[in-house]
N, CA and C of each residue as an Amber inpcrd file, in Angstrom:
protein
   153
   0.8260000  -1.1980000   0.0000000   0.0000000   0.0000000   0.0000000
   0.8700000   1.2620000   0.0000000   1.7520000   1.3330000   0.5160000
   2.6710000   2.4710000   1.0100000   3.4280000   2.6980000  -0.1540000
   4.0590000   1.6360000  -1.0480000   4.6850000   1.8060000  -2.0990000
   3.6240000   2.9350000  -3.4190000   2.2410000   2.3680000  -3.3490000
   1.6040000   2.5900000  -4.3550000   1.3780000   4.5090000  -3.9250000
   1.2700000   4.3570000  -3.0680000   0.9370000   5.6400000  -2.4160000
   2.5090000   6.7860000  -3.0540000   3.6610000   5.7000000  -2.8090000
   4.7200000   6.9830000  -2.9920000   4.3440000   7.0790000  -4.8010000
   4.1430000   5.9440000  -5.7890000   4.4650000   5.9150000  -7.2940000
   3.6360000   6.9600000  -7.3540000   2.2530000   7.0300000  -6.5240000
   1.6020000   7.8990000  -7.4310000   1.9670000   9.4040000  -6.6950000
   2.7670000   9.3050000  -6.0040000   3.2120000  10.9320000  -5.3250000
   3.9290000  11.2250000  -6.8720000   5.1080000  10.5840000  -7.3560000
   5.8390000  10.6280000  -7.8750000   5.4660000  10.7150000  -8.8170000
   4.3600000  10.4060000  -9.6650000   4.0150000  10.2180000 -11.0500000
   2.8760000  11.8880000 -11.0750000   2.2950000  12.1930000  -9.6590000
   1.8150000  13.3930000  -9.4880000   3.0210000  14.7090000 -10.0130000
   4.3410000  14.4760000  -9.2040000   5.3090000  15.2960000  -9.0130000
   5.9170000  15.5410000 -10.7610000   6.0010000  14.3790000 -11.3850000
   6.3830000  14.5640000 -12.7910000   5.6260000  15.2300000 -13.6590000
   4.2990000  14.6900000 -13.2270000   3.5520000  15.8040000 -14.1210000
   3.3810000  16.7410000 -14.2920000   3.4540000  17.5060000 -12.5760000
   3.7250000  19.0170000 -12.3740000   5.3990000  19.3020000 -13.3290000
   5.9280000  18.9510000 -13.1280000   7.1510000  19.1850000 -13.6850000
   7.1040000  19.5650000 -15.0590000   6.0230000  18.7950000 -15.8840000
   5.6800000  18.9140000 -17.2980000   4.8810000  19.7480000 -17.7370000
   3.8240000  20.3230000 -16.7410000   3.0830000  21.0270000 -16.9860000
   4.0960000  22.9670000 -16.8770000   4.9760000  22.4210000 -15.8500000
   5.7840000  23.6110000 -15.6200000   6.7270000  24.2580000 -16.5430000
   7.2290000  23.4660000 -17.1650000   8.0720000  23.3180000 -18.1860000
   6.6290000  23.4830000 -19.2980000   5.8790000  23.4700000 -20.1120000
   4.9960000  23.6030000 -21.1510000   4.5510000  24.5870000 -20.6670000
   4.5510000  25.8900000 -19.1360000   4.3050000  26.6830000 -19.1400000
   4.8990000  27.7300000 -19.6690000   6.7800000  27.2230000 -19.0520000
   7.4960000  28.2990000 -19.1920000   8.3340000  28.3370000 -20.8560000
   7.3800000  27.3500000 -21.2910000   8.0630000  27.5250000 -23.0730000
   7.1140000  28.4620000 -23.8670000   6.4020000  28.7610000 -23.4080000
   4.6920000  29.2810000 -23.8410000   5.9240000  30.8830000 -24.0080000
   4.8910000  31.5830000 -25.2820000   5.8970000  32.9700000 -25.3090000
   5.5860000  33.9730000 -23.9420000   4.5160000  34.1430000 -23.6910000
   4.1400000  34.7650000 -22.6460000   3.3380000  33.7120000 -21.8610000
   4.7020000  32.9670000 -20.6750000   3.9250000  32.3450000 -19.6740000
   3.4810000  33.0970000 -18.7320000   2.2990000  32.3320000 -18.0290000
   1.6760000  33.1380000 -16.8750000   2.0890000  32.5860000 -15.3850000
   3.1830000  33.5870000 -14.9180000   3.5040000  33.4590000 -13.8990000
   2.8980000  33.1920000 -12.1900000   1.1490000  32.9830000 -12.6500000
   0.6640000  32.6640000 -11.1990000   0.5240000  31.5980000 -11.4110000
   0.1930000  30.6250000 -12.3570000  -0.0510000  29.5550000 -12.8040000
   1.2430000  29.0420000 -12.3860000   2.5710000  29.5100000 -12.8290000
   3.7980000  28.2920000 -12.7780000   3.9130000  28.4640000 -11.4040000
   3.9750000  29.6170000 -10.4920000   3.7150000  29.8730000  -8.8540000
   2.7630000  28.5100000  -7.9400000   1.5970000  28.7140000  -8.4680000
   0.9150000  27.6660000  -8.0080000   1.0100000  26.3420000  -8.3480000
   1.7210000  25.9470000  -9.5450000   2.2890000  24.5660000  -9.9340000
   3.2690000  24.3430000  -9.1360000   4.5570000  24.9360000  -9.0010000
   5.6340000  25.1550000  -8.1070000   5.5930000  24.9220000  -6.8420000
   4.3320000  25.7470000  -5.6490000   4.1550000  25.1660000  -4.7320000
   3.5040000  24.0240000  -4.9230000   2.4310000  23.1440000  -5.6900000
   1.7030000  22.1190000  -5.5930000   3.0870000  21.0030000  -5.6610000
   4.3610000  21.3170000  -6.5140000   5.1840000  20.3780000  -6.2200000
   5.8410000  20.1470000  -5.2390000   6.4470000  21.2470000  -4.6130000
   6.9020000  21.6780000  -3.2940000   6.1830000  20.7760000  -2.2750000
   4.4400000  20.6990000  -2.0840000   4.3240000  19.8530000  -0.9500000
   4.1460000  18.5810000  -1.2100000   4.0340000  18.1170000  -2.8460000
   4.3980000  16.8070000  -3.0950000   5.9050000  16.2070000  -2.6790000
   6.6780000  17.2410000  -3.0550000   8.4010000  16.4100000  -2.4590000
   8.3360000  16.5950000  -0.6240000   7.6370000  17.3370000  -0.4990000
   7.7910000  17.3110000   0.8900000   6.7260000  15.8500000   1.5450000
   5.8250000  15.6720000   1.1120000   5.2590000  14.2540000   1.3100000
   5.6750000  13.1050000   1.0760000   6.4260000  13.2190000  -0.0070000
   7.5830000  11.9950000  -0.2700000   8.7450000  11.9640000   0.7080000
   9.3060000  13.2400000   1.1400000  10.4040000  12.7920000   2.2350000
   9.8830000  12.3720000   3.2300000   8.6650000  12.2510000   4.0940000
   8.1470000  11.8570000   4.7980000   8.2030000  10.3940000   4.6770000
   8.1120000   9.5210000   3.3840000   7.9320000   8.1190000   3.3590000
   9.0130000   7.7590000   3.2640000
């Protein structure tokens, strides 16, 4: 159970990563958007150091 719990932290955390990156290639990205992606990853790695 605990394993499945971290893959999908991790598979959460990548996606933010992708979405962050397809923000900041955009000609005019919108900087509250990559802000709020940024923290949403932030407390994903912080939930993973926990496990």
């Amino acid at each position: 159970m605990e394993s499945t719990h971290v893959s999908a932290l991790q598979m959460k955390h990548a996606g933010l990563e992708r979405q962050i990156a397809e923000e900041m290639s955009r000609p005019s990205p919108d900087q509250s958007a990559i802000q709020m992606l940024k923290k949403r990853k932030l407390r994903i790695k912080e939930e993973l150091q926990f496990h």
